[in-house]
PDB file of C-alpha atoms in Angstrom:
ATOM      1  CA  MET A  19      -9.352   9.970 -98.268  1.00  0.00           C
ATOM      2  CA  ASN A  20      -6.969  11.215 -95.826  1.00  0.00           C
ATOM      3  CA  CYS A  21      -8.099  12.949 -92.501  1.00  0.00           C
ATOM      4  CA  LEU A  22      -7.204  16.289 -92.213  1.00  0.00           C
ATOM      5  CA  GLU A  23      -6.485  15.873 -88.630  1.00  0.00           C
ATOM      6  CA  CYS A  24      -4.643  12.131 -88.355  1.00  0.00           C
ATOM      7  CA  GLY A  25      -3.940  11.550 -91.287  1.00  0.00           C
ATOM      8  CA  ALA A  26      -5.480   7.850 -91.288  1.00  0.00           C
ATOM      9  CA  THR A  27      -7.140   6.858 -94.441  1.00  0.00           C
ATOM     10  CA  ASP A  28     -10.768   6.379 -94.082  1.00  0.00           C
ATOM     11  CA  CYS A  29     -10.597   7.722 -90.528  1.00  0.00           C
ATOM     12  CA  ALA A  30     -14.271   8.168 -89.832  1.00  0.00           C
ATOM     13  CA  ARG A  31     -15.173   5.177 -91.689  1.00  0.00           C
ATOM     14  CA  LEU A  32     -12.321   3.057 -89.402  1.00  0.00           C
ATOM     15  CA  ARG A  33     -13.809   4.851 -86.622  1.00  0.00           C
ATOM     16  CA  ASP A  34     -17.469   3.379 -87.167  1.00  0.00           C
ATOM     17  CA  ASP A  35     -15.884   0.070 -87.762  1.00  0.00           C
ATOM     18  CA  LEU A  36     -14.407   0.050 -84.268  1.00  0.00           C
ATOM     19  CA  LEU A  37     -17.852   1.345 -82.441  1.00  0.00           C
ATOM     20  CA  ALA A  38     -19.541  -1.556 -84.537  1.00  0.00           C
ATOM     21  CA  ARG A  39     -17.180  -3.748 -83.127  1.00  0.00           C
ATOM     22  CA  ASP A  40     -17.277  -2.850 -79.592  1.00  0.00           C
ATOM     23  CA  PHE A  41     -20.845  -2.811 -79.334  1.00  0.00           C
ATOM     24  CA  GLU A  42     -21.454  -6.124 -81.440  1.00  0.00           C
ATOM     25  CA  GLN A  43     -19.065  -8.186 -79.757  1.00  0.00           C
ATOM     26  CA  PRO A  44     -18.374  -6.650 -76.320  1.00  0.00           C
ATOM     27  CA  ALA A  45     -17.286 -10.015 -74.608  1.00  0.00           C
ATOM     28  CA  LEU A  46     -14.280  -9.625 -76.954  1.00  0.00           C
ATOM     29  CA  TYR A  47     -13.541  -5.899 -77.629  1.00  0.00           C
ATOM     30  CA  TRP A  48     -15.147  -3.880 -74.889  1.00  0.00           C
ATOM     31  CA  GLN A  49     -12.525  -3.660 -72.528  1.00  0.00           C
ATOM     32  CA  TYR A  50     -10.465  -1.629 -74.911  1.00  0.00           C
ATOM     33  CA  HIS A  51     -13.550   0.581 -75.860  1.00  0.00           C
ATOM     34  CA  ARG A  52     -12.485   3.565 -73.721  1.00  0.00           C
ATOM     35  CA  LEU A  53      -8.843   3.578 -74.818  1.00  0.00           C
ATOM     36  CA  ALA A  54      -9.611   3.817 -78.203  1.00  0.00           C
ATOM     37  CA  VAL A  55     -12.265   6.311 -77.658  1.00  0.00           C
ATOM     38  CA  ASP A  56      -9.614   8.681 -75.722  1.00  0.00           C
ATOM     39  CA  ALA A  57      -7.148   7.988 -78.175  1.00  0.00           C
ATOM     40  CA  TYR A  58      -9.524   9.015 -81.259  1.00  0.00           C
ATOM     41  CA  CYS A  59     -10.886  11.863 -78.972  1.00  0.00           C
ATOM     42  CA  VAL A  60      -7.301  13.422 -78.707  1.00  0.00           C
ATOM     43  CA  GLN A  61      -6.372  13.122 -82.077  1.00  0.00           C
ATOM     44  CA  HIS A  62      -9.586  15.069 -83.359  1.00  0.00           C
ATOM     45  CA  ALA A  63     -10.009  18.647 -82.179  1.00  0.00           C
ATOM     46  CA  ALA A  64     -13.774  18.511 -82.429  1.00  0.00           C
ATOM     47  CA  TYR A  65     -14.049  16.115 -79.658  1.00  0.00           C
ATOM     48  CA  VAL A  66     -11.718  17.911 -77.557  1.00  0.00           C
ATOM     49  CA  GLU A  67     -13.234  21.386 -77.988  1.00  0.00           C
ATOM     50  CA  SER A  68     -13.995  22.294 -74.457  1.00  0.00           C
ATOM     51  CA  ALA A  69     -11.655  22.051 -71.503  1.00  0.00           C
ATOM     52  CA  LYS A  70     -14.191  19.199 -70.004  1.00  0.00           C
ATOM     53  CA  SER A  71     -14.127  17.142 -73.045  1.00  0.00           C
ATOM     54  CA  LEU A  72     -10.352  17.582 -73.279  1.00  0.00           C
ATOM     55  CA  ALA A  73      -9.827  16.867 -69.558  1.00  0.00           C
ATOM     56  CA  ALA A  74     -12.050  13.884 -69.953  1.00  0.00           C
ATOM     57  CA  HIS A  75     -10.018  12.259 -72.627  1.00  0.00           C
ATOM     58  CA  LEU A  76      -6.632  13.110 -71.918  1.00  0.00           C
ATOM     59  CA  CYS A  77      -7.112  12.179 -68.108  1.00  0.00           C
ATOM     60  CA  GLY A  78      -8.701   8.874 -69.495  1.00  0.00           C
ATOM     61  CA  LEU A  79      -5.390   8.383 -71.260  1.00  0.00           C
ATOM     62  CA  CYS A  80      -3.413   9.185 -68.173  1.00  0.00           C
ATOM     63  CA  ILE A  81      -5.535   6.616 -65.932  1.00  0.00           C
ATOM     64  CA  ALA A  82      -5.104   3.948 -68.411  1.00  0.00           C
ATOM     65  CA  LEU A  83      -1.596   4.162 -69.438  1.00  0.00           C
ATOM     66  CA  GLU A  84       0.206   5.815 -66.001  1.00  0.00           C
ATOM     67  CA  ARG A  85      -2.462   4.365 -63.229  1.00  0.00           C
ATOM     68  CA  GLY A  86      -2.841   0.807 -64.477  1.00  0.00           C
ATOM     69  CA  ASN A  87      -6.426   2.029 -65.689  1.00  0.00           C
ATOM     70  CA  ASP A  88      -7.516   2.255 -62.025  1.00  0.00           C
ATOM     71  CA  GLN A  89     -11.312   2.304 -62.254  1.00  0.00           C
ATOM     72  CA  GLY A  90     -11.607   4.089 -59.346  1.00  0.00           C
ATOM     73  CA  ALA A  91      -9.700   7.504 -60.193  1.00  0.00           C
ATOM     74  CA  LEU A  92     -12.159   7.113 -63.795  1.00  0.00           C
ATOM     75  CA  ARG A  93     -15.146   7.200 -61.611  1.00  0.00           C
ATOM     76  CA  GLN A  94     -13.371  10.375 -59.370  1.00  0.00           C
ATOM     77  CA  LEU A  95     -12.630  11.800 -62.633  1.00  0.00           C
ATOM     78  CA  GLN A  96     -16.519  11.702 -64.123  1.00  0.00           C
ATOM     79  CA  ARG A  97     -17.572  12.478 -60.935  1.00  0.00           C
ATOM     80  CA  TRP A  98     -15.416  15.667 -60.594  1.00  0.00           C
ATOM     81  CA  LEU A  99     -16.333  16.727 -64.224  1.00  0.00           C
ATOM     82  CA  SER A 100     -19.932  16.567 -63.700  1.00  0.00           C
ATOM     83  CA  THR A 101     -19.500  19.353 -61.022  1.00  0.00           C
ATOM     84  CA  ASN A 102     -18.392  21.331 -64.118  1.00  0.00           C
ATOM     85  CA  PRO A 103     -15.237  22.578 -62.871  1.00  0.00           C
ATOM     86  CA  ALA A 104     -13.723  25.847 -63.740  1.00  0.00           C
ATOM     87  CA  ILE A 105     -10.886  24.405 -65.720  1.00  0.00           C
ATOM     88  CA  VAL A 106      -8.956  26.464 -69.018  1.00  0.00           C
ATOM     89  CA  LYS A 107      -8.134  24.332 -71.882  1.00  0.00           C
ATOM     90  CA  PRO A 108      -4.787  24.382 -72.872  1.00  0.00           C
ATOM     91  CA  ALA A 109      -3.674  24.864 -76.420  1.00  0.00           C
ATOM     92  CA  LEU A 110      -3.462  21.177 -78.277  1.00  0.00           C
ATOM     93  CA  PRO A 111       0.087  20.225 -79.961  1.00  0.00           C
ATOM     94  CA  ALA A 112      -0.230  20.338 -83.636  1.00  0.00           C
ATOM     95  CA  HIS A 113       1.171  16.779 -83.934  1.00  0.00           C
ATOM     96  CA  ARG A 114      -0.975  14.439 -81.880  1.00  0.00           C
ATOM     97  CA  GLY A 115       0.818  10.962 -82.557  1.00  0.00           C
ATOM     98  CA  LYS A 116       2.045   9.086 -85.406  1.00  0.00           C
ATOM     99  CA  VAL A 117      -0.076   5.742 -84.893  1.00  0.00           C
ATOM    100  CA  THR A 118      -3.651   6.881 -85.777  1.00  0.00           C
ATOM    101  CA  ILE A 119      -6.910   4.551 -85.792  1.00  0.00           C
ATOM    102  CA  GLU A 120      -5.389   3.170 -88.860  1.00  0.00           C
ATOM    103  CA  ARG A 121      -3.233   0.821 -87.172  1.00  0.00           C
ATOM    104  CA  LEU A 122      -6.322  -0.987 -86.417  1.00  0.00           C
ATOM    105  CA  ARG A 123      -6.756  -1.883 -90.054  1.00  0.00           C
ATOM    106  CA  GLY A 124      -6.788  -5.365 -90.676  1.00  0.00           C
ATOM    107  CA  VAL A 125      -6.556  -6.829 -87.121  1.00  0.00           C
ATOM    108  CA  SER A 126      -7.872 -10.031 -86.571  1.00  0.00           C
ATOM    109  CA  THR A 127      -7.686 -11.353 -83.171  1.00  0.00           C
ATOM    110  CA  PRO A 128      -9.051  -9.718 -79.676  1.00  0.00           C
ATOM    111  CA  GLU A 129      -5.016 -10.076 -78.512  1.00  0.00           C
ATOM    112  CA  GLU A 130      -3.893  -8.194 -81.491  1.00  0.00           C
ATOM    113  CA  TYR A 131      -6.458  -5.420 -81.349  1.00  0.00           C
ATOM    114  CA  GLY A 132      -5.636  -5.038 -77.456  1.00  0.00           C
ATOM    115  CA  ARG A 133      -2.222  -4.363 -78.419  1.00  0.00           C
ATOM    116  CA  SER A 134      -2.990  -2.354 -81.391  1.00  0.00           C
ATOM    117  CA  VAL A 135      -5.339  -0.036 -78.957  1.00  0.00           C
ATOM    118  CA  GLU A 136      -2.488   0.464 -76.712  1.00  0.00           C
ATOM    119  CA  GLU A 137       0.254   1.315 -79.170  1.00  0.00           C
ATOM    120  CA  TRP A 138      -2.111   3.994 -80.595  1.00  0.00           C
ATOM    121  CA  ALA A 139      -3.143   5.239 -77.408  1.00  0.00           C
ATOM    122  CA  ARG A 140       0.685   5.540 -76.016  1.00  0.00           C
ATOM    123  CA  SER A 141       1.443   7.377 -79.342  1.00  0.00           C
ATOM    124  CA  ALA A 142      -1.454   9.752 -78.838  1.00  0.00           C
ATOM    125  CA  TRP A 143      -0.444  10.443 -74.725  1.00  0.00           C
ATOM    126  CA  ASP A 144       3.035  10.550 -75.807  1.00  0.00           C
ATOM    127  CA  ALA A 145       2.208  13.371 -78.653  1.00  0.00           C
ATOM    128  CA  CYS A 146       0.680  15.397 -75.670  1.00  0.00           C
ATOM    129  CA  ARG A 147       3.869  15.481 -73.689  1.00  0.00           C
ATOM    130  CA  GLU A 148       3.361  19.302 -72.926  1.00  0.00           C
ATOM    131  CA  LEU A 149       0.042  18.157 -71.457  1.00  0.00           C
ATOM    132  CA  HIS A 150       1.004  15.417 -69.169  1.00  0.00           C
ATOM    133  CA  TYR A 151       1.276  18.092 -66.174  1.00  0.00           C
ATOM    134  CA  THR A 152      -2.094  19.482 -66.930  1.00  0.00           C
ATOM    135  CA  ALA A 153      -3.566  16.231 -66.962  1.00  0.00           C
ATOM    136  CA  ARG A 154      -1.975  14.846 -63.796  1.00  0.00           C
ATOM    137  CA  ASP A 155      -3.017  18.288 -62.063  1.00  0.00           C
ATOM    138  CA  TRP A 156      -6.702  17.825 -62.974  1.00  0.00           C
ATOM    139  CA  LEU A 157      -6.646  14.204 -61.703  1.00  0.00           C
ATOM    140  CA  LEU A 158      -5.247  15.236 -58.515  1.00  0.00           C
ATOM    141  CA  GLN A 159      -7.955  18.045 -58.545  1.00  0.00           C
ATOM    142  CA  ALA A 160     -10.668  15.356 -59.113  1.00  0.00           C
ATOM    143  CA  SER A 161      -8.879  13.069 -56.519  1.00  0.00           C
ATOM    144  CA  LEU A 162      -9.289  16.272 -53.845  1.00  0.00           C
ATOM    145  CA  SER A 163     -12.881  17.405 -54.604  1.00  0.00           C
ATOM    146  CA  PRO A 164     -14.829  16.952 -51.535  1.00  0.00           C
ATOM    147  CA  PRO A 165     -18.218  14.915 -51.871  1.00  0.00           C
ATOM    148  CA  SER A 166     -20.047  17.249 -50.333  1.00  0.00           C
ATOM    149  CA  ALA A 167     -19.116  19.906 -52.764  1.00  0.00           C
ATOM    150  CA  ARG A 168     -19.878  17.227 -55.509  1.00  0.00           C
ATOM    151  CA  ARG A 169     -23.427  16.876 -53.842  1.00  0.00           C
ATOM    152  CA  HIS A 170     -24.219  20.703 -53.582  1.00  0.00           C
ATOM    153  CA  GLN A 171     -22.713  21.252 -57.406  1.00  0.00           C
ATOM    154  CA  ASN A 172     -25.245  18.920 -58.655  1.00  0.00           C
ATOM    155  CA  ARG A 173     -28.352  20.237 -57.481  1.00  0.00           C
TER     156      ARG A 173
END
């Protein structure tokens, strides 16, 4: 059965297989886990229903693909999102990428898996072109959020 959102055949099973592989063989596959999860989520509306969840996954793609997977930027984003910032969710594009999780079907090596996940993520990111400015703005807000404000908001 084809997924109504991304069009992949057996999408949910492929997602479950991906997650299982990441957890069963973390030394080989974990480095691609976040990128794969972010790509999957931006292609499926149920995973980005709130502005906060969209920001997490859209900005995750931005950090991975435009900022060299900067872990410091990812930590800043996570800290900022934990403050529940007042952000507004923009409309999602109707089409969210030509490449889907189906690209991972039959991939046999960690190297091929990594290339396939990056191709999939890039396709999802490119399809969200209209949201790139929003993602970059959210990342700027995350980087400007003062540590003292984060401490007060978390109380």
